[in-house]
Amino acid sequence: MTKRNIFMPRVTAPLAVSASLVLAACGSSTEDRTLSGAGIGAAAGTAVGAVTGLSLLEGAAIGAVVGGATGALTDESDVNLGKPIWRDGAQSSMVRDTQIGLNRLGYDAGPADGVMGPRTRQAINTFQANNGLPVDGRPSQSLLDEINRQS
């Protein structure tokens, strides 16, 4: 009779679940929800793989596919746990670049500090409305491209 290593499922699975939830549990855009869902699904799948006949990798792969599909098929009203912590750096630089561009075009986006405040949101809304874009008050790469095209 072989001795089973109980350390692996008892320690590895909870660590994988915790790490994935910390890194992935959020998203207001479809892309963020898809990535978050895949991360959460992989963590949950790893735990399932640890306690069933599946390997950890098989459980993680199945969970990632199911979680990613769930994230992709939902909208903001279904799942929105806020801004992903892994987007902070990219988002703040996009907000800062958007603020710089809007200020250059004469829209008062406030200081170019990378913080999405009410003045920045209003400037984005006004720019979007003035340019026939969908008005959602959110920074995005396509918005920044349009701002840069005009400046």
Coordinates of N, CA, C and O in Angstrom, one line a residue:
M1 N 0.8 -1.2 0.0 CA 0.0 0.0 0.0 C 0.9 1.2 0.0 O 1.8 1.4 0.8
T2 N 0.6 2.2 -0.9 CA 1.4 3.4 -0.9 C 0.8 4.5 -0.1 O -0.4 4.6 0.1
K3 N 1.6 5.3 0.5 CA 1.2 6.3 1.4 C 0.9 7.6 0.5 O 1.7 8.0 -0.3
R4 N -0.3 8.1 0.7 CA -0.7 9.3 -0.1 C -0.2 10.6 0.6 O -0.3 10.7 1.8
N5 N 0.3 11.5 -0.2 CA 0.8 12.7 0.3 C -0.4 13.7 0.6 O -0.9 14.3 -0.3
I6 N -0.8 13.8 1.9 CA -1.9 14.6 2.2 C -1.6 16.1 2.3 O -2.5 16.9 2.3
F7 N -0.3 16.4 2.3 CA 0.1 17.8 2.3 C -0.4 18.5 1.1 O -0.8 19.7 1.1
M8 N -0.3 17.9 -0.1 CA -0.6 18.5 -1.4 C -2.0 19.1 -1.4 O -2.2 20.3 -1.6
P9 N -3.1 18.3 -1.2 CA -4.4 18.8 -1.3 C -4.8 19.7 -0.1 O -5.5 20.7 -0.3
R10 N -4.3 19.4 1.1 CA -4.7 20.2 2.2 C -4.0 21.6 2.3 O -4.6 22.5 2.8
V11 N -2.9 21.8 1.7 CA -2.2 23.0 1.7 C -2.2 23.7 0.3 O -2.5 24.9 0.2
T12 N -1.9 23.0 -0.7 CA -1.8 23.6 -2.1 C -3.1 24.1 -2.6 O -3.2 25.3 -3.1
A13 N -4.2 23.4 -2.4 CA -5.5 23.8 -2.9 C -6.0 25.1 -2.3 O -6.3 26.1 -3.0
P14 N -6.0 25.2 -0.9 CA -6.4 26.5 -0.3 C -5.5 27.7 -0.7 O -6.0 28.8 -0.9
L15 N -4.2 27.4 -0.9 CA -3.3 28.5 -1.3 C -3.6 29.0 -2.7 O -3.7 30.1 -3.0
A16 N -3.9 28.0 -3.6 CA -4.2 28.3 -5.0 C -5.5 29.1 -5.0 O -5.7 30.1 -5.8
V17 N -6.5 28.7 -4.3 CA -7.8 29.3 -4.2 C -7.6 30.8 -3.7 O -8.1 31.7 -4.3
S18 N -6.9 30.9 -2.6 CA -6.7 32.3 -2.0 C -6.0 33.2 -3.0 O -6.4 34.3 -3.2
A19 N -4.9 32.7 -3.6 CA -4.1 33.6 -4.5 C -4.9 34.0 -5.7 O -4.9 35.2 -6.1
S20 N -5.7 33.1 -6.3 CA -6.5 33.4 -7.4 C -7.6 34.4 -7.1 O -7.9 35.3 -7.9
L21 N -8.2 34.2 -6.0 CA -9.3 35.2 -5.6 C -8.7 36.6 -5.3 O -9.3 37.5 -5.8
V22 N -7.6 36.6 -4.7 CA -7.0 38.0 -4.5 C -6.6 38.6 -5.8 O -6.9 39.8 -6.0
L23 N -6.1 37.9 -6.7 CA -5.7 38.4 -8.0 C -6.8 38.7 -9.0 O -6.7 39.5 -9.9
A24 N -7.9 37.9 -8.9 CA -8.8 37.9 -10.0 C -10.2 38.3 -9.7 O -11.0 38.4 -10.6
A25 N -10.6 38.4 -8.4 CA -12.0 38.5 -8.1 C -12.6 39.9 -8.3 O -13.1 40.6 -7.4
C26 N -12.7 40.3 -9.6 CA -13.4 41.5 -9.9 C -13.4 41.7 -11.4 O -12.9 41.0 -12.2
G27 N -14.2 42.8 -11.8 CA -14.2 43.2 -13.2 C -15.5 43.8 -13.6 O -16.6 43.2 -13.4
S28 N -15.5 45.0 -14.1 CA -16.7 45.6 -14.6 C -16.8 45.5 -16.1 O -17.9 45.8 -16.7
S29 N -15.7 45.2 -16.8 CA -15.8 45.0 -18.3 C -15.9 43.5 -18.6 O -15.5 42.7 -17.8
T30 N -16.3 43.2 -19.8 CA -16.4 41.8 -20.2 C -15.0 41.2 -20.1 O -14.9 40.0 -19.7
E31 N -14.0 41.9 -20.6 CA -12.6 41.3 -20.6 C -12.2 41.0 -19.1 O -11.7 39.9 -18.9
D32 N -12.4 42.0 -18.2 CA -12.0 41.8 -16.8 C -12.8 40.6 -16.2 O -12.2 39.8 -15.5
R33 N -14.1 40.5 -16.5 CA -14.9 39.4 -15.9 C -14.4 38.1 -16.5 O -14.4 37.1 -15.8
T34 N -14.1 38.0 -17.8 CA -13.6 36.8 -18.4 C -12.3 36.4 -17.7 O -12.2 35.2 -17.3
L35 N -11.4 37.3 -17.6 CA -10.1 36.9 -17.0 C -10.3 36.6 -15.5 O -9.7 35.6 -15.0
S36 N -11.1 37.3 -14.8 CA -11.4 37.1 -13.4 C -12.1 35.7 -13.2 O -11.7 34.9 -12.4
G37 N -13.1 35.5 -14.1 CA -13.8 34.2 -14.0 C -12.8 33.0 -14.3 O -12.9 32.0 -13.6
A38 N -11.9 33.2 -15.2 CA -11.0 32.1 -15.5 C -10.0 31.9 -14.3 O -9.7 30.8 -13.9
G39 N -9.6 33.0 -13.7 CA -8.8 32.8 -12.5 C -9.5 32.2 -11.3 O -8.9 31.3 -10.7
I40 N -10.7 32.6 -11.1 CA -11.5 32.1 -10.0 C -11.8 30.6 -10.3 O -11.7 29.7 -9.4
G41 N -12.2 30.3 -11.5 CA -12.5 29.0 -11.9 C -11.3 28.1 -11.8 O -11.4 26.9 -11.4
A42 N -10.1 28.5 -12.2 CA -8.9 27.7 -12.1 C -8.6 27.4 -10.6 O -8.2 26.3 -10.3
A43 N -8.8 28.4 -9.7 CA -8.6 28.2 -8.3 C -9.6 27.1 -7.8 O -9.2 26.2 -7.1
A44 N -10.8 27.3 -8.1 CA -11.8 26.4 -7.6 C -11.6 25.0 -8.2 O -11.7 24.0 -7.5
G45 N -11.2 24.9 -9.5 CA -10.9 23.7 -10.2 C -9.7 23.0 -9.5 O -9.7 21.7 -9.4
T46 N -8.8 23.7 -9.1 CA -7.6 23.2 -8.5 C -8.0 22.5 -7.2 O -7.6 21.4 -6.9
A47 N -8.9 23.2 -6.4 CA -9.4 22.6 -5.2 C -10.2 21.3 -5.5 O -10.0 20.3 -4.8
V48 N -11.0 21.3 -6.5 CA -11.8 20.1 -6.8 C -10.9 19.0 -7.3 O -11.0 17.9 -6.9
G49 N -9.9 19.4 -8.1 CA -8.9 18.4 -8.5 C -8.1 17.7 -7.4 O -7.8 16.6 -7.4
A50 N -7.9 18.5 -6.3 CA -7.2 18.0 -5.2 C -7.9 17.0 -4.4 O -7.3 16.1 -3.7
V51 N -9.2 17.1 -4.4 CA -10.1 16.2 -3.6 C -10.8 15.1 -4.4 O -11.5 14.3 -3.8
T52 N -10.6 15.1 -5.7 CA -11.3 14.1 -6.5 C -10.2 13.3 -7.3 O -9.0 13.5 -7.0
G53 N -10.6 12.6 -8.2 CA -9.7 11.8 -9.0 C -8.9 12.6 -10.1 O -8.0 12.1 -10.7
L54 N -9.3 13.8 -10.3 CA -8.6 14.6 -11.3 C -7.3 15.1 -10.7 O -7.1 15.2 -9.5
S55 N -6.3 15.4 -11.6 CA -5.1 16.0 -11.1 C -5.4 17.5 -10.8 O -6.4 18.0 -11.2
L56 N -4.4 18.2 -10.1 CA -4.6 19.6 -9.9 C -4.7 20.4 -11.2 O -5.5 21.3 -11.3
L57 N -3.8 20.0 -12.2 CA -3.8 20.7 -13.4 C -5.1 20.5 -14.2 O -5.7 21.4 -14.8
E58 N -5.6 19.3 -14.2 CA -6.9 19.0 -14.9 C -8.0 19.8 -14.3 O -8.8 20.4 -15.0
G59 N -8.1 19.8 -13.0 CA -9.1 20.6 -12.3 C -9.0 22.1 -12.6 O -10.0 22.7 -12.9
A60 N -7.8 22.6 -12.6 CA -7.5 24.0 -12.9 C -7.9 24.3 -14.3 O -8.6 25.4 -14.6
A61 N -7.6 23.5 -15.2 CA -7.9 23.7 -16.7 C -9.4 23.7 -16.9 O -10.0 24.6 -17.5
I62 N -10.1 22.8 -16.3 CA -11.6 22.7 -16.5 C -12.2 23.9 -15.8 O -13.1 24.6 -16.4
G63 N -11.8 24.3 -14.6 CA -12.3 25.4 -13.9 C -12.1 26.7 -14.6 O -12.9 27.6 -14.7
A64 N -10.9 26.9 -15.2 CA -10.5 28.1 -16.0 C -11.5 28.3 -17.2 O -11.9 29.4 -17.4
V65 N -11.7 27.2 -17.9 CA -12.6 27.3 -19.0 C -14.0 27.6 -18.6 O -14.6 28.5 -19.2
V66 N -14.5 27.0 -17.6 CA -15.9 27.2 -17.2 C -16.0 28.6 -16.6 O -16.9 29.4 -16.9
G67 N -15.0 29.0 -15.7 CA -15.1 30.4 -15.2 C -14.9 31.5 -16.2 O -15.6 32.5 -16.1
G68 N -14.0 31.3 -17.1 CA -13.8 32.3 -18.2 C -15.1 32.4 -19.1 O -15.5 33.5 -19.4
A69 N -15.7 31.3 -19.4 CA -17.0 31.4 -20.2 C -18.0 32.1 -19.4 O -18.8 32.9 -19.9
T70 N -18.1 31.8 -18.1 CA -19.1 32.5 -17.3 C -18.9 34.0 -17.3 O -19.8 34.7 -17.4
G71 N -17.7 34.4 -17.1 CA -17.3 35.8 -17.1 C -17.6 36.4 -18.4 O -18.2 37.6 -18.5
A72 N -17.4 35.7 -19.5 CA -17.6 36.3 -20.8 C -19.1 36.4 -21.1 O -19.5 37.3 -21.9
L73 N -19.9 35.6 -20.6 CA -21.3 35.5 -20.9 C -22.2 36.4 -19.9 O -23.4 36.4 -20.0
T74 N -21.6 37.0 -19.0 CA -22.3 37.9 -18.1 C -22.1 39.3 -18.4 O -21.2 39.7 -19.2
D75 N -22.9 40.2 -17.9 CA -22.7 41.6 -18.1 C -22.5 42.3 -16.7 O -22.6 41.6 -15.7
E76 N -22.3 43.6 -16.7 CA -21.9 44.3 -15.5 C -23.0 44.2 -14.4 O -22.7 44.2 -13.2
S77 N -24.3 44.1 -14.8 CA -25.3 43.9 -13.9 C -25.4 42.6 -13.2 O -25.9 42.4 -12.1
D78 N -24.8 41.6 -13.9 CA -24.7 40.2 -13.3 C -23.5 40.0 -12.3 O -23.7 39.5 -11.2
V79 N -22.4 40.5 -12.8 CA -21.1 40.3 -12.0 C -20.3 41.6 -12.1 O -19.9 42.0 -13.2
N80 N -20.1 42.3 -11.0 CA -19.3 43.4 -11.0 C -18.7 43.6 -9.6 O -19.4 44.1 -8.7
L81 N -17.5 43.0 -9.4 CA -16.9 43.1 -8.0 C -15.9 44.2 -8.0 O -15.0 44.2 -7.1
G82 N -16.0 45.2 -8.9 CA -15.1 46.3 -8.8 C -13.9 46.2 -9.7 O -13.8 45.3 -10.5
K83 N -13.0 47.2 -9.6 CA -11.8 47.2 -10.5 C -10.8 46.1 -10.0 O -10.5 46.0 -8.9
P84 N -10.3 45.4 -11.0 CA -9.3 44.4 -10.6 C -8.0 45.0 -10.1 O -7.6 46.0 -10.7
I85 N -7.5 44.4 -9.1 CA -6.2 45.0 -8.5 C -5.1 44.9 -9.5 O -4.2 45.6 -9.5
W86 N -5.2 43.9 -10.4 CA -4.1 43.7 -11.4 C -4.2 44.8 -12.5 O -3.4 44.8 -13.4
R87 N -5.3 45.6 -12.6 CA -5.5 46.6 -13.6 C -5.1 48.0 -13.1 O -5.0 48.9 -13.8
D88 N -4.8 48.1 -11.8 CA -4.5 49.4 -11.2 C -3.4 50.2 -12.0 O -3.7 51.4 -12.3
G89 N -2.3 49.6 -12.2 CA -1.2 50.4 -12.9 C -1.6 50.8 -14.3 O -1.5 51.9 -14.7
A90 N -2.2 49.8 -15.1 CA -2.6 50.1 -16.5 C -3.7 51.1 -16.5 O -3.8 52.0 -17.3
Q91 N -4.7 51.0 -15.6 CA -5.8 51.9 -15.5 C -5.4 53.3 -15.2 O -5.9 54.2 -15.8
S92 N -4.6 53.4 -14.1 CA -4.2 54.8 -13.7 C -3.4 55.5 -14.8 O -3.6 56.7 -15.0
S93 N -2.6 54.7 -15.6 CA -1.8 55.4 -16.6 C -2.8 55.7 -17.8 O -2.6 56.8 -18.4
M94 N -3.8 54.9 -18.0 CA -4.8 55.3 -19.1 C -5.6 56.5 -18.7 O -5.9 57.4 -19.5
V95 N -6.0 56.5 -17.4 CA -6.7 57.7 -16.9 C -5.9 58.9 -17.0 O -6.3 60.0 -17.5
R96 N -4.6 58.8 -16.6 CA -3.7 60.0 -16.7 C -3.5 60.5 -18.1 O -3.6 61.7 -18.4
D97 N -3.3 59.5 -19.1 CA -3.2 59.9 -20.5 C -4.5 60.5 -21.0 O -4.4 61.4 -21.8
T98 N -5.6 60.0 -20.6 CA -6.9 60.5 -21.0 C -7.1 62.0 -20.5 O -7.5 62.9 -21.2
Q99 N -6.7 62.2 -19.2 CA -6.8 63.5 -18.6 C -5.9 64.5 -19.4 O -6.3 65.6 -19.6
I100 N -4.7 64.1 -19.7 CA -3.8 64.9 -20.4 C -4.4 65.3 -21.8 O -4.4 66.5 -22.1
G101 N -4.9 64.3 -22.5 CA -5.4 64.6 -23.8 C -6.7 65.5 -23.7 O -6.8 66.4 -24.5
L102 N -7.6 65.2 -22.8 CA -8.8 66.0 -22.7 C -8.4 67.4 -22.3 O -9.0 68.4 -22.8
N103 N -7.5 67.6 -21.4 CA -7.1 69.0 -21.0 C -6.5 69.7 -22.2 O -6.8 70.9 -22.4
R104 N -5.7 69.0 -23.0 CA -5.1 69.6 -24.2 C -6.2 70.0 -25.2 O -6.0 71.0 -25.9
L105 N -7.3 69.3 -25.2 CA -8.4 69.6 -26.2 C -9.4 70.7 -25.6 O -10.3 71.1 -26.2
G106 N -9.1 71.1 -24.3 CA -9.9 72.1 -23.7 C -11.0 71.6 -22.8 O -11.9 72.4 -22.3
Y107 N -11.1 70.3 -22.6 CA -12.0 69.7 -21.6 C -11.4 69.8 -20.3 O -10.2 69.4 -20.1
D108 N -12.1 70.2 -19.2 CA -11.5 70.3 -17.9 C -11.6 68.9 -17.2 O -12.6 68.6 -16.5
A109 N -10.5 68.1 -17.4 CA -10.5 66.8 -16.7 C -9.8 66.8 -15.4 O -9.7 65.8 -14.7
G110 N -9.4 68.0 -14.9 CA -8.7 68.1 -13.6 C -7.2 67.8 -13.8 O -6.7 67.6 -14.9
P111 N -6.6 67.7 -12.7 CA -5.1 67.4 -12.8 C -4.9 66.0 -13.4 O -5.7 65.1 -13.1
A112 N -3.8 65.9 -14.1 CA -3.4 64.6 -14.7 C -2.7 63.7 -13.7 O -1.5 63.5 -13.7
D113 N -3.6 63.2 -12.8 CA -3.0 62.4 -11.6 C -3.4 60.9 -11.7 O -3.0 60.1 -10.8
G114 N -4.1 60.5 -12.8 CA -4.4 59.1 -12.9 C -5.6 58.6 -12.1 O -5.9 57.5 -12.0
V115 N -6.2 59.6 -11.4 CA -7.3 59.2 -10.5 C -8.6 59.6 -11.2 O -8.8 60.7 -11.7
M116 N -9.5 58.6 -11.3 CA -10.8 58.8 -12.0 C -11.8 59.5 -11.0 O -12.4 58.8 -10.2
G117 N -11.8 60.8 -11.1 CA -12.7 61.6 -10.2 C -13.9 62.1 -11.0 O -14.0 61.9 -12.2
P118 N -14.7 62.9 -10.4 CA -15.9 63.5 -11.0 C -15.6 64.4 -12.2 O -16.3 64.4 -13.2
R119 N -14.5 65.2 -12.1 CA -14.2 66.1 -13.2 C -13.7 65.3 -14.4 O -14.1 65.7 -15.5
T120 N -13.0 64.3 -14.2 CA -12.5 63.4 -15.3 C -13.7 62.8 -16.0 O -13.8 62.7 -17.2
R121 N -14.6 62.2 -15.1 CA -15.8 61.5 -15.7 C -16.6 62.5 -16.5 O -17.1 62.2 -17.6
Q122 N -16.8 63.7 -16.0 CA -17.6 64.7 -16.7 C -17.0 65.1 -18.0 O -17.6 65.3 -19.0
A123 N -15.6 65.3 -18.0 CA -14.9 65.6 -19.2 C -15.0 64.5 -20.2 O -15.2 64.8 -21.4
I124 N -14.9 63.3 -19.8 CA -15.1 62.2 -20.7 C -16.5 62.1 -21.3 O -16.7 62.0 -22.5
N125 N -17.5 62.3 -20.4 CA -18.9 62.3 -20.9 C -19.1 63.4 -21.9 O -19.7 63.2 -23.0
T126 N -18.6 64.6 -21.7 CA -18.8 65.7 -22.6 C -18.1 65.5 -23.9 O -18.6 65.7 -25.0
F127 N -16.8 65.0 -23.8 CA -16.1 64.6 -25.1 C -16.8 63.6 -25.9 O -17.0 63.7 -27.1
Q128 N -17.3 62.5 -25.2 CA -18.0 61.5 -25.9 C -19.3 62.0 -26.6 O -19.6 61.7 -27.7
A129 N -20.0 62.9 -25.8 CA -21.3 63.4 -26.4 C -21.0 64.3 -27.6 O -21.7 64.3 -28.6
N130 N -19.9 65.2 -27.4 CA -19.6 66.1 -28.5 C -19.1 65.4 -29.8 O -19.0 66.0 -30.8
N131 N -18.6 64.2 -29.6 CA -18.0 63.5 -30.8 C -18.8 62.3 -31.2 O -18.3 61.4 -32.0
G132 N -20.1 62.2 -30.8 CA -21.0 61.2 -31.3 C -20.6 59.8 -30.8 O -21.0 58.8 -31.4
L133 N -19.9 59.7 -29.7 CA -19.5 58.4 -29.1 C -20.5 58.0 -28.1 O -21.2 58.8 -27.5
P134 N -20.6 56.7 -27.8 CA -21.5 56.3 -26.7 C -21.0 56.9 -25.4 O -19.8 56.9 -25.1
V135 N -21.9 57.5 -24.6 CA -21.5 58.2 -23.4 C -21.6 57.3 -22.2 O -22.7 56.9 -21.8
D136 N -20.4 56.9 -21.7 CA -20.4 56.0 -20.5 C -19.5 56.6 -19.4 O -19.4 56.1 -18.4
G137 N -18.7 57.7 -19.8 CA -17.9 58.3 -18.8 C -16.7 57.5 -18.3 O -16.1 57.7 -17.3
R138 N -16.3 56.4 -19.1 CA -15.2 55.5 -18.7 C -14.0 55.7 -19.7 O -14.2 55.8 -20.9
P139 N -12.8 55.7 -19.1 CA -11.7 55.7 -20.0 C -11.5 54.3 -20.6 O -11.9 53.3 -20.1
S140 N -11.0 54.3 -21.9 CA -10.8 53.1 -22.6 C -9.7 53.4 -23.6 O -9.4 54.6 -23.9
Q141 N -9.2 52.4 -24.2 CA -8.1 52.6 -25.2 C -8.7 53.2 -26.4 O -8.1 54.1 -27.0
S142 N -10.0 52.8 -26.8 CA -10.6 53.4 -28.0 C -10.9 54.9 -27.8 O -10.7 55.7 -28.7
L143 N -11.3 55.3 -26.6 CA -11.5 56.7 -26.2 C -10.2 57.5 -26.3 O -10.1 58.5 -26.9
L144 N -9.1 56.9 -25.7 CA -7.8 57.5 -25.8 C -7.3 57.7 -27.2 O -6.7 58.7 -27.5
D145 N -7.5 56.7 -28.0 CA -7.1 56.8 -29.4 C -7.9 57.9 -30.1 O -7.2 58.7 -30.9
E146 N -9.1 58.1 -29.8 CA -9.9 59.2 -30.5 C -9.4 60.6 -29.9 O -9.3 61.5 -30.7
I147 N -9.1 60.7 -28.7 CA -8.6 61.9 -28.1 C -7.3 62.2 -28.8 O -7.0 63.4 -29.2
N148 N -6.4 61.2 -28.9 CA -5.1 61.5 -29.5 C -5.2 61.8 -31.0 O -4.4 62.6 -31.5
R149 N -6.2 61.2 -31.6 CA -6.4 61.5 -33.0 C -6.8 63.0 -33.2 O -6.4 63.7 -34.2
Q150 N -7.5 63.6 -32.3 CA -7.9 65.0 -32.4 C -6.9 66.0 -31.9 O -7.1 67.2 -32.2
S151 N -6.0 65.5 -31.1 CA -5.0 66.5 -30.6 C -3.7 66.6 -31.4 O -3.5 65.9 -32.3

